[in-house]
Amino acid sequence: MASSKTVLSAIFTASLCFTVALAFPAHHEDLHPVVQSPPKPVLSPDYYKATCPQADEIVVSVLKKAIAKEQRIAASLLRLLFHDCFVQGCDASVLLDDSEEFVSEKKAIPNKNSIRGFEVIDEIKAALEEACPHTVSCADTIALAARGSTVLSGGPYWELPLGRKDSKAAYMKLANKNLPPPNATLHRLVKFFERQGLDKVDLVALSGSHTIGMARCVSFKQRLYNQHRDNQPDKTLERMFYSTLASTCPRSGGDNNLRPLEFATPSKFDNTYYKLLIEGRGLLNSDEVLWTGRDPQIAGLVRSYAENEPLFFEHYVNSITKMGNINPLTGYDGEIRKNCRVVNKKI
């Protein structure tokens, strides 16, 4: 009898549970697990290994001719990477010309009559399209050109993550907001870099790109004649260096006259830039304040790089790789432009 009662009790309990389950069904997540969207593709040095293994070789081939023709172009192409990545990420938006939909970033104040090298990028892209049609993005073309220019100037080589796609728009207003001006204070420079997820080490290491290249007088004339709006020069300028600059850049006129960013070895990517900062012979205000800006960590890095070129190269590689990973378009985001100056036509 007890056994019979036990069975009846078990049946009643099971029936009750079933009824409750019908009345209060499980939450839909329990019945239908959320399907996770696949992770966004990550950049990889082997991205073109199967589809365009000769990509870097093509880039370097064009670069060698361009740099032999004009040494300055190496610095100009390296600068393009900075001015691309600091505006909405490394997406080749800096290469786009004006269109009906947007104004070109080339017209932003930090870029106008300043950034250059577009014709070389065009030549590289044309060669890549011929060898591997619709495969290598313009964003990766900029990155490859920047690395090639650095290496061909005597600087370090780095494993370059690839796989960026190209933006379908330009962001002129953002270029005005995000690109640091040559007269920036150290505090502002740190803020500009922090906005991109870059720290003080990145700031000092990446500023070493100014070991090659040229700057127009308009970029540093304030230091010569009116640094603090008092009609006086910047007191941190070494006296002989000041005299040399003033002879090239008169108080009136000559705004487009050029001076090397680092005059001792202007075509060689080395650590001389930092040595000159310590001597008061940095060209731009944004250069010299790394040493005079009263930030012990930043000044310590300047001294370390001046004394230890391999350390500079090591930090530079880490920082430029980090910068190249700022908000890249990957996977189905963006496109691979056929012509780097215009977005692809809609089919």
XYZ file of C-alpha atoms in Angstrom:
347
model
C 0.000 0.000 0.000
C 2.843 2.371 0.941
C 4.530 1.511 -2.336
C 1.349 2.399 -4.247
C 1.108 5.744 -2.464
C 4.735 6.508 -3.373
C 4.106 5.866 -7.061
C 0.943 8.011 -7.054
C 2.840 10.818 -5.319
C 5.617 10.713 -7.891
C 3.108 10.823 -10.749
C 1.313 13.802 -9.150
C 4.608 15.697 -8.685
C 5.685 15.091 -12.279
C 2.286 16.223 -13.552
C 2.453 19.386 -11.463
C 5.937 20.233 -12.763
C 4.773 19.744 -16.340
C 1.770 22.031 -15.785
C 3.958 24.749 -14.248
C 6.383 24.472 -17.167
C 3.541 25.063 -19.611
C 2.220 28.011 -17.655
C 5.670 29.613 -17.174
C 7.837 28.650 -20.118
C 11.589 29.100 -19.927
C 12.998 32.449 -21.061
C 13.689 32.480 -24.793
C 17.458 32.702 -24.218
C 17.254 29.304 -22.529
C 15.350 27.778 -25.422
C 17.269 29.563 -28.186
C 20.839 30.445 -27.177
C 22.021 33.777 -28.589
C 24.190 33.184 -31.622
C 27.365 35.203 -31.211
C 28.328 37.209 -34.272
C 31.714 36.108 -35.567
C 34.630 38.177 -34.244
C 35.882 40.935 -36.523
C 38.872 39.813 -38.562
C 42.187 40.901 -37.106
C 45.045 42.342 -39.119
C 47.804 39.901 -40.029
C 51.223 40.170 -41.709
C 50.190 37.158 -43.825
C 46.930 38.697 -45.051
C 48.050 38.802 -48.716
C 50.203 35.672 -48.583
C 47.837 33.743 -50.854
C 46.211 36.569 -52.828
C 49.110 38.951 -53.508
C 52.388 37.636 -52.058
C 54.422 40.115 -54.100
C 52.631 43.184 -52.676
C 55.528 44.461 -50.559
C 58.011 43.826 -53.357
C 55.875 45.944 -55.711
C 55.623 48.760 -53.171
C 59.365 48.844 -52.489
C 60.156 48.784 -56.211
C 58.140 51.955 -56.815
C 59.493 53.559 -53.641
C 63.117 53.064 -54.650
C 62.573 55.004 -57.862
C 60.577 57.738 -56.139
C 63.122 58.216 -53.333
C 66.033 58.194 -55.775
C 64.264 60.992 -57.636
C 63.423 62.975 -54.475
C 64.753 61.921 -51.071
C 62.140 64.015 -49.254
C 59.299 61.824 -50.509
C 60.187 59.117 -47.952
C 59.246 61.423 -45.080
C 56.152 62.624 -46.922
C 54.845 59.069 -47.313
C 55.587 58.257 -43.681
C 53.659 61.374 -42.674
C 50.661 60.250 -44.727
C 50.240 57.282 -42.392
C 50.061 59.581 -39.348
C 47.601 61.947 -40.981
C 45.453 59.022 -42.053
C 45.386 57.085 -38.771
C 44.720 60.126 -36.552
C 41.458 60.823 -38.414
C 38.799 58.124 -37.971
C 41.457 55.398 -37.988
C 43.778 53.944 -40.631
C 41.301 53.800 -43.512
C 42.874 55.808 -46.385
C 40.303 58.587 -45.933
C 43.183 61.071 -46.288
C 43.596 60.068 -49.951
C 40.050 60.925 -51.043
C 39.456 63.987 -53.209
C 36.373 66.190 -52.904
C 33.066 64.617 -53.909
C 29.389 65.536 -53.839
C 29.078 63.759 -50.489
C 32.084 65.142 -48.566
C 34.968 67.607 -48.482
C 38.473 66.152 -48.779
C 40.685 65.946 -45.698
C 43.386 67.441 -47.885
C 41.653 70.796 -47.321
C 41.933 70.616 -43.528
C 44.211 73.276 -42.029
C 46.958 70.818 -40.919
C 46.970 69.233 -44.399
C 46.427 72.087 -46.847
C 49.544 72.790 -48.930
C 51.359 70.466 -46.575
C 50.779 66.722 -46.980
C 52.095 65.264 -50.204
C 53.084 62.025 -51.911
C 49.693 61.266 -53.438
C 51.144 60.711 -56.902
C 53.511 58.041 -55.550
C 50.603 56.293 -53.821
C 48.728 56.423 -57.135
C 51.684 54.812 -58.895
C 52.007 52.093 -56.259
C 48.284 51.376 -56.349
C 48.280 51.129 -60.151
C 51.106 48.584 -60.005
C 49.273 46.584 -57.326
C 46.047 46.616 -59.346
C 47.879 45.331 -62.395
C 49.456 42.463 -60.471
C 46.579 41.672 -58.085
C 43.322 43.323 -59.173
C 40.957 44.478 -56.429
C 43.041 42.899 -53.675
C 45.293 45.353 -51.815
C 43.495 48.239 -50.122
C 44.621 51.847 -50.248
C 44.874 51.838 -46.446
C 47.348 48.964 -46.592
C 49.146 50.687 -49.469
C 49.789 53.701 -47.210
C 51.015 51.425 -44.420
C 53.332 49.481 -46.748
C 54.678 52.716 -48.238
C 55.367 54.123 -44.759
C 57.294 51.042 -43.688
C 59.196 50.864 -46.972
C 60.119 54.547 -46.747
C 61.405 54.073 -43.200
C 63.516 51.040 -44.085
C 64.921 52.608 -47.264
C 65.962 55.622 -45.172
C 67.970 53.426 -42.793
C 65.285 52.875 -40.171
C 63.930 49.686 -38.624
C 61.846 47.010 -40.330
C 58.707 45.731 -38.616
C 56.182 42.980 -39.166
C 53.286 44.929 -40.619
C 49.760 43.709 -39.843
C 47.604 43.978 -42.977
C 43.989 43.554 -43.968
C 42.617 47.096 -43.609
C 39.736 48.168 -45.826
C 39.150 51.645 -47.259
C 36.739 54.281 -46.014
C 33.871 55.434 -48.202
C 34.028 58.972 -46.825
C 36.461 61.695 -45.758
C 36.306 63.671 -42.510
C 37.680 67.160 -43.001
C 36.308 68.583 -39.730
C 37.762 65.686 -37.768
C 41.145 66.267 -39.428
C 41.073 69.844 -38.143
C 40.251 68.558 -34.669
C 42.560 65.552 -34.342
C 45.828 66.471 -36.085
C 48.294 68.207 -33.721
C 49.652 71.552 -34.993
C 53.418 72.212 -35.154
C 53.178 74.854 -32.425
C 51.369 72.589 -29.946
C 52.338 72.658 -26.290
C 53.439 69.448 -24.613
C 50.193 69.234 -22.666
C 48.185 69.474 -25.880
C 50.384 66.930 -27.637
C 49.792 64.415 -24.869
C 46.039 65.009 -25.181
C 46.105 64.604 -28.972
C 47.853 61.250 -28.600
C 45.662 60.080 -25.714
C 42.634 60.698 -27.925
C 44.022 58.001 -30.237
C 44.807 55.564 -27.432
C 48.519 56.401 -27.575
C 50.613 57.138 -24.487
C 53.691 59.242 -23.703
C 56.107 56.568 -24.929
C 54.241 56.506 -28.249
C 54.380 60.305 -28.441
C 58.140 60.496 -27.975
C 58.949 57.466 -30.132
C 56.696 58.463 -33.030
C 57.975 62.059 -32.930
C 61.266 60.484 -33.982
C 59.773 60.272 -37.483
C 61.006 63.869 -37.742
C 64.508 62.506 -38.082
C 63.795 62.727 -41.831
C 61.917 65.255 -43.911
C 61.431 68.988 -44.289
C 59.171 71.682 -42.848
C 58.010 75.003 -44.251
C 58.945 78.216 -42.481
C 55.302 78.896 -41.699
C 55.389 75.861 -39.400
C 58.006 77.319 -37.063
C 58.219 81.080 -37.796
C 56.348 81.847 -34.587
C 59.322 80.475 -32.635
C 61.662 82.909 -34.362
C 59.776 86.148 -33.957
C 56.742 85.925 -31.708
C 56.774 82.800 -29.575
C 54.671 84.177 -26.717
C 52.982 87.002 -28.638
C 55.632 89.369 -27.320
C 57.622 89.857 -30.563
C 60.437 87.804 -29.054
C 61.983 84.487 -30.163
C 61.637 81.216 -28.303
C 64.271 81.323 -25.562
C 64.812 77.570 -25.803
C 66.309 77.942 -29.312
C 70.079 77.536 -29.391
C 71.547 80.872 -30.545
C 73.475 79.730 -33.647
C 70.564 77.558 -34.700
C 68.254 80.539 -34.365
C 70.494 82.631 -36.633
C 70.535 79.902 -39.277
C 66.759 79.596 -39.231
C 66.232 83.355 -39.345
C 68.413 83.596 -42.454
C 66.123 81.125 -44.222
C 62.857 82.407 -42.784
C 62.646 86.221 -42.672
C 60.093 87.922 -40.461
C 58.084 88.885 -43.545
C 57.583 86.485 -46.476
C 59.309 83.192 -47.200
C 56.584 81.107 -45.599
C 57.105 78.241 -48.047
C 60.897 78.131 -47.714
C 62.041 74.722 -46.452
C 64.297 73.605 -43.622
C 65.208 70.029 -42.643
C 63.329 68.796 -39.606
C 66.664 67.406 -38.430
C 69.564 69.165 -40.132
C 72.519 66.930 -39.186
C 71.455 63.740 -41.027
C 68.221 64.853 -42.751
C 67.944 61.857 -45.097
C 68.874 59.152 -42.600
C 66.426 57.583 -40.191
C 68.441 57.560 -36.969
C 68.393 58.951 -33.409
C 70.108 62.279 -34.173
C 66.748 64.022 -33.821
C 66.815 63.425 -30.058
C 70.422 64.547 -29.696
C 69.535 67.862 -31.300
C 66.526 68.357 -29.024
C 68.842 68.200 -26.011
C 71.049 70.845 -27.648
C 68.084 73.206 -28.201
C 68.079 72.576 -31.938
C 64.687 70.990 -32.508
C 62.926 72.684 -35.400
C 59.243 72.666 -34.494
C 57.840 73.768 -31.168
C 56.158 70.362 -30.957
C 59.637 68.810 -31.214
C 61.539 70.924 -28.698
C 58.847 70.791 -25.999
C 59.532 67.075 -25.635
C 62.752 68.166 -23.933
C 61.767 71.527 -22.421
C 58.170 70.761 -21.428
C 58.999 69.853 -17.824
C 57.695 66.325 -17.992
C 60.346 64.041 -16.400
C 59.097 60.882 -18.122
C 59.066 62.449 -21.576
C 62.426 64.186 -21.145
C 63.852 60.914 -19.831
C 62.704 59.118 -22.969
C 64.311 61.809 -25.151
C 67.628 61.284 -23.347
C 67.326 57.490 -23.529
C 66.704 57.546 -27.269
C 69.546 60.019 -27.807
C 71.925 57.659 -26.028
C 70.529 54.363 -27.311
C 69.449 54.099 -30.959
C 68.433 50.401 -30.726
C 66.054 51.319 -27.888
C 64.554 54.082 -30.029
C 64.090 51.669 -32.927
C 62.490 49.071 -30.642
C 60.020 51.559 -29.190
C 59.355 53.082 -32.593
C 58.379 49.713 -34.069
C 56.039 49.024 -31.143
C 54.425 52.458 -31.361
C 53.951 52.645 -35.127
C 52.448 49.152 -35.087
C 50.090 50.313 -32.347
C 49.184 53.429 -34.324
C 48.546 51.334 -37.445
C 45.898 49.415 -35.487
C 43.748 52.481 -34.744
C 40.158 51.650 -35.765
C 40.901 49.750 -38.982
C 37.989 48.780 -41.204
C 38.038 44.995 -41.670
C 35.873 42.211 -42.978
C 32.710 43.546 -44.608
C 33.320 47.098 -43.404
C 34.635 49.559 -45.964
C 35.816 48.545 -49.422
C 38.935 48.066 -51.529
C 39.111 51.149 -53.705
C 40.272 50.695 -57.264
C 41.365 54.346 -57.379
C 42.577 55.662 -54.028
C 41.247 59.167 -54.739
C 37.591 58.178 -55.171
C 35.185 55.659 -53.694
C 34.135 52.793 -55.920
C 31.128 53.364 -58.134
C 27.954 51.702 -56.956
C 26.922 48.835 -59.227
